Amino acid sequence: MEIGLLGGTFDPVHLGHLIIAEEVRCKLGLSKVVFIPAGQPWLKVDRVITRGEHRLAMVRLAIASNPFFEVSLAELERSGPSYSVDTVSALRDEYGPEVGLYFIVGPDALVELHRWKEPARLAGLCQLIVVGRPSSREEDLSALHAALPGISSRIRCVDVPQIGISSTEIRQRVRAGASIRYLVPPGVERYIYEQELYFP
Ligand code: ATP
Ligand code: MG
């Protein structure tokens, strides 16, 4: 069995996340893609992250109609900062050595990979799948390659439709009273307004 993993803050989940997950699932013939909302993302300690229960609820609403999508509480249930290597290692133990694990990241996440906890071990536990992201100019991967020689063999690029949506933009739009229709699934849009998330 081959399983895709998509870690993120999902604050909130948006169509960009859903599109990359579906595209990678189909192109690589994966059995499913597991969305893994971060607990306390260690790279984002400089801003307030929406409570995990809200981010989880929005992911659940977003993936409900796709039988090949699942959500994992692994990081939300763990206290302290979320490190991908710990999560993937736990999933590897859970699924066993036979299962192929494909960790999906955008290029903005890939350039920072060498700053993650134990990136070489992470790359040994799963195959890294990099998808395109429009805002990202040609990413400078030289620091990554210098820090992790041989990492290229663990990275595979998958072309996806380029979607210029970010959670940051969604939050800014809600704050500014601008429309987020068609940028997030309707259920997520409704949830944001009902719970008054990202309001000024
Ligand atoms: P924020 O603006 O708060 O950083 P985000 O839109 O980047 O949010 P994350 O939850 O940080 O969303 O992203 C999770 C993963 O999905 C990351 O690997 C990121 O690169 C990738 N990703 C998010 N949006 C897109 C997109 N529109 N196209 C391609 N990859 C994306
Ligand atoms: Mg991001």
PDB file of N, CA and C and ligand atoms in Angstrom, residues 9 17 44 108-109 133 166-168, ligand 2:
ATOM      1  N   THR A   9      -0.306  23.480   8.804  1.00  0.00           N
ATOM      2  CA  THR A   9      -0.985  24.143   9.908  1.00  0.00           C
ATOM      3  C   THR A   9      -2.486  24.151   9.633  1.00  0.00           C
ATOM      4  N   HIS A  17      -4.500  23.067  -0.827  1.00  0.00           N
ATOM      5  CA  HIS A  17      -4.166  21.810  -0.137  1.00  0.00           C
ATOM      6  C   HIS A  17      -4.894  20.623  -0.777  1.00  0.00           C
ATOM      7  N   LYS A  44       6.341  28.371  13.398  1.00  0.00           N
ATOM      8  CA  LYS A  44       5.409  29.497  13.360  1.00  0.00           C
ATOM      9  C   LYS A  44       5.144  30.033  14.759  1.00  0.00           C
ATOM     10  N   ASP A 108       8.145  25.899  -0.695  1.00  0.00           N
ATOM     11  CA  ASP A 108       8.516  26.784   0.422  1.00  0.00           C
ATOM     12  C   ASP A 108       8.885  25.962   1.644  1.00  0.00           C
ATOM     13  N   ALA A 109       8.269  24.800   1.778  1.00  0.00           N
ATOM     14  CA  ALA A 109       8.607  23.921   2.891  1.00  0.00           C
ATOM     15  C   ALA A 109       9.925  23.195   2.607  1.00  0.00           C
ATOM     16  N   ARG A 133       4.386  25.670  -6.445  1.00  0.00           N
ATOM     17  CA  ARG A 133       3.579  26.693  -5.787  1.00  0.00           C
ATOM     18  C   ARG A 133       3.919  28.012  -6.453  1.00  0.00           C
ATOM     19  N   SER A 166      -3.081  30.904  -0.321  1.00  0.00           N
ATOM     20  CA  SER A 166      -2.399  30.566   0.927  1.00  0.00           C
ATOM     21  C   SER A 166      -3.339  30.827   2.096  1.00  0.00           C
ATOM     22  N   SER A 167      -3.094  30.158   3.191  1.00  0.00           N
ATOM     23  CA  SER A 167      -3.898  30.396   4.394  1.00  0.00           C
ATOM     24  C   SER A 167      -3.728  31.833   4.854  1.00  0.00           C
ATOM     25  N   THR A 168      -2.522  32.356   4.691  1.00  0.00           N
ATOM     26  CA  THR A 168      -2.267  33.750   5.073  1.00  0.00           C
ATOM     27  C   THR A 168      -3.228  34.676   4.334  1.00  0.00           C
TER      28      THR A 168
HETATM   29 MG    MG B   2       2.895  27.921   4.709  1.00  0.00          MG
END
